[in-house]
Every structure is written in C-alpha cells, then in structure tokens.
mmCIF file of C-alpha atoms in Angstrom:
data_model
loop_
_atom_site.group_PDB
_atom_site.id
_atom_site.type_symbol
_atom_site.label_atom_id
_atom_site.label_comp_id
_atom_site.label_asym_id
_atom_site.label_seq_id
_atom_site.Cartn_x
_atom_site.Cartn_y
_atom_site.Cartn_z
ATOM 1 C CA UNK A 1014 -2.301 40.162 -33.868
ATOM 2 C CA UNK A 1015 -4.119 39.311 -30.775
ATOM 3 C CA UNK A 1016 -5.444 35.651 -30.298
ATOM 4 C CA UNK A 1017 -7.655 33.910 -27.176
ATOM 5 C CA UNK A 1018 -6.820 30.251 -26.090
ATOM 6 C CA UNK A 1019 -9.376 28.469 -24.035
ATOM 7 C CA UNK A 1020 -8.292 24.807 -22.610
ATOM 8 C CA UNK A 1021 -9.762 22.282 -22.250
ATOM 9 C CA UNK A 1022 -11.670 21.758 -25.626
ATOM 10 C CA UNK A 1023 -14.199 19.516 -24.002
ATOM 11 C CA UNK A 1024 -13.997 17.657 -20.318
ATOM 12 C CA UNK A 1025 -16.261 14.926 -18.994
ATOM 13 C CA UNK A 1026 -16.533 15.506 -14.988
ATOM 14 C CA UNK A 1027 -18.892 13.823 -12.534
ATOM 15 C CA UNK A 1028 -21.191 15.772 -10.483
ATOM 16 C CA UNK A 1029 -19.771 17.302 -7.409
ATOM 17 C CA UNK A 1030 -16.059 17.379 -8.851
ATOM 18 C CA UNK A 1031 -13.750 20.238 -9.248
ATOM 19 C CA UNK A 1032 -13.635 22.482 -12.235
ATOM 20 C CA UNK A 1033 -11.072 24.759 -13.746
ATOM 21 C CA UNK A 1034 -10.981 26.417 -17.056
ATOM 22 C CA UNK A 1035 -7.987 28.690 -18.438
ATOM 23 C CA UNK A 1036 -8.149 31.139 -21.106
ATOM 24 C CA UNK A 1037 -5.608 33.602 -21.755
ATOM 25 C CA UNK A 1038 -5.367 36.298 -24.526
ATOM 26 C CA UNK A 1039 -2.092 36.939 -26.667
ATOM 27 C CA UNK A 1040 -1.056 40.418 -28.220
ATOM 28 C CA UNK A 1041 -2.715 43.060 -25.954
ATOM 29 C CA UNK A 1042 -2.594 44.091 -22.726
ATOM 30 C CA UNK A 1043 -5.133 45.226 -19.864
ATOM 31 C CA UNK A 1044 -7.947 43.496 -21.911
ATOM 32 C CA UNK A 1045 -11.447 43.223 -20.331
ATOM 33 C CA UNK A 1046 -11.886 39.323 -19.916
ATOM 34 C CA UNK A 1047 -15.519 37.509 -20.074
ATOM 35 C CA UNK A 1048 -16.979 33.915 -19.062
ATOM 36 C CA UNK A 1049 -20.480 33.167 -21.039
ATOM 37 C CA UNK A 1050 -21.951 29.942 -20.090
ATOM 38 C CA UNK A 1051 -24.134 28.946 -23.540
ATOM 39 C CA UNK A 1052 -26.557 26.117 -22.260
ATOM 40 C CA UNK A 1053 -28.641 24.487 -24.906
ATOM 41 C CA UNK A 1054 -31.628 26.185 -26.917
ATOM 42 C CA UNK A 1055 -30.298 29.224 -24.781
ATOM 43 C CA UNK A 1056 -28.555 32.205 -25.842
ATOM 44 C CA UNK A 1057 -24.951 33.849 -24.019
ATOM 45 C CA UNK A 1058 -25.039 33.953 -20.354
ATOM 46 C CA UNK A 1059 -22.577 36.466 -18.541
ATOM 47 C CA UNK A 1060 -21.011 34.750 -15.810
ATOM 48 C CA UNK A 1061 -18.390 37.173 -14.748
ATOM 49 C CA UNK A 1062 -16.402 39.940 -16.365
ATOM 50 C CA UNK A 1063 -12.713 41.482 -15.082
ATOM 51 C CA UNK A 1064 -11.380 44.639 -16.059
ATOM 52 C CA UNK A 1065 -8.104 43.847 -14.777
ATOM 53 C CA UNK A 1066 -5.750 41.626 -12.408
ATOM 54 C CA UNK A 1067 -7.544 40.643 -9.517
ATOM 55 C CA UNK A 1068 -10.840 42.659 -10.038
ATOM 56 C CA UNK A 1069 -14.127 40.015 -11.021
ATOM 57 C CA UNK A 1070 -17.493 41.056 -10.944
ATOM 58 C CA UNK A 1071 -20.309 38.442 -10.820
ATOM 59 C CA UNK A 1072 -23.317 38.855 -12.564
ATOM 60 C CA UNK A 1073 -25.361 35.824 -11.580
ATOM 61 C CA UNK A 1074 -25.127 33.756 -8.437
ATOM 62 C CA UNK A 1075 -23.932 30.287 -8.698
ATOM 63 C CA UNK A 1076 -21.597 27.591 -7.228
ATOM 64 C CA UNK A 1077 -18.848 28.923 -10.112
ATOM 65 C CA UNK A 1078 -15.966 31.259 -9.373
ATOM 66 C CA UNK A 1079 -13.646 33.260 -11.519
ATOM 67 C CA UNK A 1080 -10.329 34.540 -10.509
ATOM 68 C CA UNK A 1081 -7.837 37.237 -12.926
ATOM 69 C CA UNK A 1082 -4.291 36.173 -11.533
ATOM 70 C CA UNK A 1083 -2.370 37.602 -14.544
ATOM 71 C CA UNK A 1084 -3.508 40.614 -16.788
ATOM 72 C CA UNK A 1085 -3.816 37.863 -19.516
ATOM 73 C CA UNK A 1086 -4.927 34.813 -18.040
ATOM 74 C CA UNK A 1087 -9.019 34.380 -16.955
ATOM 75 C CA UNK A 1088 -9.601 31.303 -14.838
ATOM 76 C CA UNK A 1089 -13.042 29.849 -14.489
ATOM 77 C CA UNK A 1090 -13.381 27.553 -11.769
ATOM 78 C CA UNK A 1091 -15.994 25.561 -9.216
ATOM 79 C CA UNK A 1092 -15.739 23.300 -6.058
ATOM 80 C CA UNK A 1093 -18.303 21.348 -6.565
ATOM 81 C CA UNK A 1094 -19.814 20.944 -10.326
ATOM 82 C CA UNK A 1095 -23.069 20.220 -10.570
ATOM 83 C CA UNK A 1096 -26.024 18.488 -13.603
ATOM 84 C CA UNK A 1097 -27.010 21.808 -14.305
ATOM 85 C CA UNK A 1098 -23.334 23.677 -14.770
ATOM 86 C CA UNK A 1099 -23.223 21.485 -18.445
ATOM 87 C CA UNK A 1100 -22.651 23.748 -21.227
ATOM 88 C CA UNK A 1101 -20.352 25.750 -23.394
ATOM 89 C CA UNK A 1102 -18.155 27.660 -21.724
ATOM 90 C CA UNK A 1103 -17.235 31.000 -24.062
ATOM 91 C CA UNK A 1104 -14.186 33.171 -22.928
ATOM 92 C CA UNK A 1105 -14.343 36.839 -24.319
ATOM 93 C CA UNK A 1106 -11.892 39.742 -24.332
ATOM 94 C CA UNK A 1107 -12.132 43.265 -25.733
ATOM 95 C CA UNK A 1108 -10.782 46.993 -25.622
ATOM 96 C CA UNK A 1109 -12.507 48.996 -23.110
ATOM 97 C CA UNK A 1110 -13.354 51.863 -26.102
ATOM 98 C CA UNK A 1111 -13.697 48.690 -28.569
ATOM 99 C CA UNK A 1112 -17.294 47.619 -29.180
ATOM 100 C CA UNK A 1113 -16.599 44.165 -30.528
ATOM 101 C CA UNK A 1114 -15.802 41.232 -28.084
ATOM 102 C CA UNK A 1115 -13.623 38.407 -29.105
ATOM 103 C CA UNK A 1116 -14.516 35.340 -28.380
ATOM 104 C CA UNK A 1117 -12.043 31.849 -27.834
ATOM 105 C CA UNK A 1118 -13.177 28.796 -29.296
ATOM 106 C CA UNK A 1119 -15.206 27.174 -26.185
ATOM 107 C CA UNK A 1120 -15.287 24.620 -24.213
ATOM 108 C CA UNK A 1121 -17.965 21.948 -24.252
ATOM 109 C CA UNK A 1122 -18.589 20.741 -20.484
ATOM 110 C CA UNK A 1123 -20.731 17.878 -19.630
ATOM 111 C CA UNK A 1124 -21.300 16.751 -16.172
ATOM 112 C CA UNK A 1125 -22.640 13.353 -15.366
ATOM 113 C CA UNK B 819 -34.269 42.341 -15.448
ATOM 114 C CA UNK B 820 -32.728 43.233 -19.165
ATOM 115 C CA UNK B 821 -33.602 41.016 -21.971
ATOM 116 C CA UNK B 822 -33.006 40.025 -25.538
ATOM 117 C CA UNK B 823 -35.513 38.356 -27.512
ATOM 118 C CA UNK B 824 -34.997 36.950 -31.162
ATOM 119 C CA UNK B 825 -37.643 35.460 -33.371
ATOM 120 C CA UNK B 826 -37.827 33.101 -35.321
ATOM 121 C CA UNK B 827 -35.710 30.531 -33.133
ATOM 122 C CA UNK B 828 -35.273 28.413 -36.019
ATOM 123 C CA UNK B 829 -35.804 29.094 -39.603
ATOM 124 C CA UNK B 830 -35.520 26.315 -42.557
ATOM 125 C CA UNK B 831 -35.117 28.062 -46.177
ATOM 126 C CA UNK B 832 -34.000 27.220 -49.537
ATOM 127 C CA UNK B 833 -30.925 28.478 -51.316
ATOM 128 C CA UNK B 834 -31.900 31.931 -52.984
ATOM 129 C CA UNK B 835 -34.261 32.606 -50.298
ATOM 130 C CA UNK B 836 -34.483 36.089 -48.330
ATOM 131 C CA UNK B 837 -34.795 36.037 -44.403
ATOM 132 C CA UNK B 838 -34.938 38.584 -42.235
ATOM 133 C CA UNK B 839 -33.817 37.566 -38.644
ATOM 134 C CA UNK B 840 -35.691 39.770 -35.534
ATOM 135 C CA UNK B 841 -34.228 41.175 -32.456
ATOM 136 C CA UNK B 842 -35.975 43.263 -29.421
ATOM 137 C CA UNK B 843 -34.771 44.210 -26.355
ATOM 138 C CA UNK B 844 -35.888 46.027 -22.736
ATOM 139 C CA UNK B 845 -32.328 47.046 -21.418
ATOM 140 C CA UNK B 846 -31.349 49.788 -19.206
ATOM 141 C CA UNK B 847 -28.469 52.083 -20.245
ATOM 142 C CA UNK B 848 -28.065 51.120 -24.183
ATOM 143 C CA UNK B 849 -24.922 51.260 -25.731
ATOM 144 C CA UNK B 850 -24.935 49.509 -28.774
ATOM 145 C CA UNK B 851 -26.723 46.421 -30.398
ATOM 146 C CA UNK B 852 -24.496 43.700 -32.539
ATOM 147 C CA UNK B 853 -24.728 40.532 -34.320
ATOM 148 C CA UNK B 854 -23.088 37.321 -34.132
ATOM 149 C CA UNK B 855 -22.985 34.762 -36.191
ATOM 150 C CA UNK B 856 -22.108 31.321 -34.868
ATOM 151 C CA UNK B 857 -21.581 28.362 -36.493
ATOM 152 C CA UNK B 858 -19.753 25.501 -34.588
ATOM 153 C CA UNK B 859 -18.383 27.489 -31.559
ATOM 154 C CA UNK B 860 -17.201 30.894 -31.345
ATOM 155 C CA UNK B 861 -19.623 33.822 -32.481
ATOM 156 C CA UNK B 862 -18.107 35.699 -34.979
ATOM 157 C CA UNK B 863 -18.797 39.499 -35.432
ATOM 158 C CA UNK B 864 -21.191 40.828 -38.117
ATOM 159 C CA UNK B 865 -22.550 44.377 -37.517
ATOM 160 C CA UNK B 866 -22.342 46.925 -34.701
ATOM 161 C CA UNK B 867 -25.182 49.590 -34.405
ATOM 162 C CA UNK B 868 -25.410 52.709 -32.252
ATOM 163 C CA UNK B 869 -27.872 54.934 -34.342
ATOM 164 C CA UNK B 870 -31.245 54.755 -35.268
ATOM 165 C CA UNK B 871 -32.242 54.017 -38.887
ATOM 166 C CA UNK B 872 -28.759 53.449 -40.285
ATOM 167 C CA UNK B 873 -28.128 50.612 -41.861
ATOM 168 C CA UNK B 874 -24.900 48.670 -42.020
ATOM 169 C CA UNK B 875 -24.259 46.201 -44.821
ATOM 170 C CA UNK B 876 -21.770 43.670 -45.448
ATOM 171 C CA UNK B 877 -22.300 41.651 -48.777
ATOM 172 C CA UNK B 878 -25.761 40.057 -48.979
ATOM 173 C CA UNK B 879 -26.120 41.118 -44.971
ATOM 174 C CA UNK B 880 -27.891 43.492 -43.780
ATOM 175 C CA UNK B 881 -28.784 45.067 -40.689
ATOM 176 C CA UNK B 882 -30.832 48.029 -39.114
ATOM 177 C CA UNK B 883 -31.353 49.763 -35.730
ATOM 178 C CA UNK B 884 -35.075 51.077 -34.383
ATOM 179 C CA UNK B 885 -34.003 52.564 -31.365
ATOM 180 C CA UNK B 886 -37.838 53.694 -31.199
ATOM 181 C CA UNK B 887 -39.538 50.567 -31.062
ATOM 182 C CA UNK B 888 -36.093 48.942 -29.487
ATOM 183 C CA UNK B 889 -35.576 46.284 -32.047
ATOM 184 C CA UNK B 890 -33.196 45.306 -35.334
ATOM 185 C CA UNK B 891 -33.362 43.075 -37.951
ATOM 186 C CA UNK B 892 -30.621 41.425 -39.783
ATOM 187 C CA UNK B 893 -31.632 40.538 -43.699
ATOM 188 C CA UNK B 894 -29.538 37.879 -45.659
ATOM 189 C CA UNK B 895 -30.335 37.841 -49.649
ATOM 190 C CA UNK B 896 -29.851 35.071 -51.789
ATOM 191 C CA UNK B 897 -28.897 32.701 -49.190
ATOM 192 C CA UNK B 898 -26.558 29.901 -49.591
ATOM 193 C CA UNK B 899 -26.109 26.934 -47.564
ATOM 194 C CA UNK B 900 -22.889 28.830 -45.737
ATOM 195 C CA UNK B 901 -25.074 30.630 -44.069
ATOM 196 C CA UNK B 902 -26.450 27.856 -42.127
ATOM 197 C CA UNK B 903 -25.541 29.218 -38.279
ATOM 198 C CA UNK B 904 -26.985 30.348 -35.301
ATOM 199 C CA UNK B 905 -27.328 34.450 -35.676
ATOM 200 C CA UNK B 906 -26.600 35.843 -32.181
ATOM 201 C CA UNK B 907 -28.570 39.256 -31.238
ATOM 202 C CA UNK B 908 -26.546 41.335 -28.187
ATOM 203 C CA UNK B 909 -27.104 44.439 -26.596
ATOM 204 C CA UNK B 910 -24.205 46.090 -25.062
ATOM 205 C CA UNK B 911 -24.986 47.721 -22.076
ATOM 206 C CA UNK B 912 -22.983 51.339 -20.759
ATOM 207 C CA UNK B 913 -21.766 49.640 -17.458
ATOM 208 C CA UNK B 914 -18.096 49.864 -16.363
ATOM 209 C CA UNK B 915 -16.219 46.972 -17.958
ATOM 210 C CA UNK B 916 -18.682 47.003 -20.970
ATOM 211 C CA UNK B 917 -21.172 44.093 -20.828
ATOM 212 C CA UNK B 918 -23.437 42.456 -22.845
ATOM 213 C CA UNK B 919 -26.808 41.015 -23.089
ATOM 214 C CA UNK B 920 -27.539 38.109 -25.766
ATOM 215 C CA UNK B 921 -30.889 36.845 -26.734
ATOM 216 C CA UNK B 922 -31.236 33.142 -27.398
ATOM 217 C CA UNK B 923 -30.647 32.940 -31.067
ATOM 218 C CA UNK B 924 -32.052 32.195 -34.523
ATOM 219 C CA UNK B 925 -30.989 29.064 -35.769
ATOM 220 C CA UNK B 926 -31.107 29.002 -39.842
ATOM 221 C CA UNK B 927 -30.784 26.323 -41.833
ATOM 222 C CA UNK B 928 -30.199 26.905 -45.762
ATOM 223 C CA UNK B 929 -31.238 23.680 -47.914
ATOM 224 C CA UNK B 930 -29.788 22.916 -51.206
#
C-alpha cells in the first residue's frame, strides 16, 4: 500500500528564516508530487506540482521554492520566510491516469 | 483566472438535518470535479464526477454534476455529529501533470 510522510508536523520560525519541508511517498513509483499552501478561511492553494525527478512547475509567484531530488521525495523550501507564508502546508501525490490525489497529513507553519 | 466558489462557508445544523453543500466553478479545460472532506488535516476523498447529471452516492452522501450551469452539490441526509468537517470542492483541470483548483470550503457543524 502506498503511504505519504510529511515532516515537520508543525514548526515555529521567525520571519526572514530558512524553511524546508520533506515529504516523500512510499509504495509507488514516478508519482506526480503537489505542495498546497491552506491559509486560514481559504481553500487549497497550488504551489508547485512535479511530474518527476528534477522537473517543478510553479503556479504562483512567491519567495518559496520546491525542488524533486528523488522520484519519491518533494522538498518545499524558502530563503527567507516571511508573516504572510503561515499556513498549512499539504503535500499531494497521485497516478498520472488516477483522478484522486492523496494527500499527507500537513504541516502547520507559523511565522512570527 | 480559474475559480472555485462554495456556498454556504459555514453551516450550523442539528443531528437528522439535510444539507446540501454548493459548488461553482469558471475553469478552462475541465477534467473532473471532486469532493473532499476534511476534518483535522488531510482532505479525504468523497466523490469524483466527470459527467453531467449522474449522481454518485456513498451512504447518506450524495453528489451531482451540472456541467451546464458549471456547478455540483453534495447532499448529506440524516446528519450526525461525524460529519462535522470542512467539505472541500476541486476542479481538476486537463493540464500536463494533472492539477487542481479548490474553492474555499464549507465548514459544517452538526449539533447534538
């Protein structure tokens, strides 16, 4: 069975420190890999999507970055965070014929 | 720009009460529309719809397409206080890598 790990469950970072969140998927291979930023009273934001090692495509501009190193392994990161980056961060994988996305359990940033 | 648009944003029943949840969208290249239902982090899938006028059912869920006038609903009979979550509305979009679009969500909350 195929499982998604996101770490860390929740961080507490002051504003203009680094950021880097690691999710990796267990039991398939050459998944399509997802960030989603959920702020509050907001629904799912795409932040970037991969559809394999090395390939990330942006879909909204911001001071994050996201890098694909393994097939498995989805790494969120920023330079400098900012007030406005708080949120839940959402990892995602699926198929590329599958219609459902899976989601990891999320992790709850606040910058201060 | 696509969109997703849910009403109501919150909804406060009683136990044994009907809802029906509302979803619209504007989005370019339509795949699919789903449903999510989250309730402390990760969404969890409900229903998938491609085709107009079908409806998918799951238990006391429900769920319809209107590819027409762009919009679903997603019905819960007899509600209990389990279904106390956020109910996710997203459009999948025919894009390479498969993306989605989510609208903000319908909080419910089932009193005793």
């Amino acid at each position: 069975s195929q499982t998604i790990h996101q770490w860390p469950a929740t961080l507490v970072q002051p504003v203009g420190s680094p950021l880097s969140l690691e999710c990796t998927v267990e039991g398939t291979s050459n998944p399509n890999l997802y960030w989603y930023r959920q702020a509050a009273g907001r629904g799912l934001q795409l932040l970037f999507y991969s559809v394999g090692i090395g390939q990330i495509s942006s879909e909204v501009p911001q001071n994050l970055s996201a890098s694909r190193p393994q097939d498995r392994q989805f790494i969120l990161s920023s330079k400098k965070l900012l007030l406005s980056d708080s949120g839940f961060y959402l990892c995602a994988w699926d198929r590329g014929n599958s219609y459902e996305q899976y989601f990891g359990p999320g992790t709850r940033l606040t910058v201060t | 720009e696509d969109k997703v648009v849910q009403s109501p944003l919150s909804l406060v029943v009683h136990e044994g009460d009907t809802v029906t949840l509302n979803c619209s969208y504007e989005v370019t290249n339509f795949r699919s529309l789903l449903w999510y239902k989250q309730e402390k982090k990760a969404p969890t899938f409900l229903f998938m719809l491609t085709s107009s006028g079908i409806e998918k059912k799951s238990g006391r869920l429900s769920s319809i397409l209107d590819k027409k006038e762009l919009s679903s609903i997603l019905n819960i009979t007899a509600t209990q206080t389990g279904d106390s979550a956020i109910y996710l509305c997203a459009v999948e979009r025919w894009r390479r890598g498969q993306n989605f679009v989510f609208g903000p969500g319908t909080r419910l909350s089932v009193l005793p």
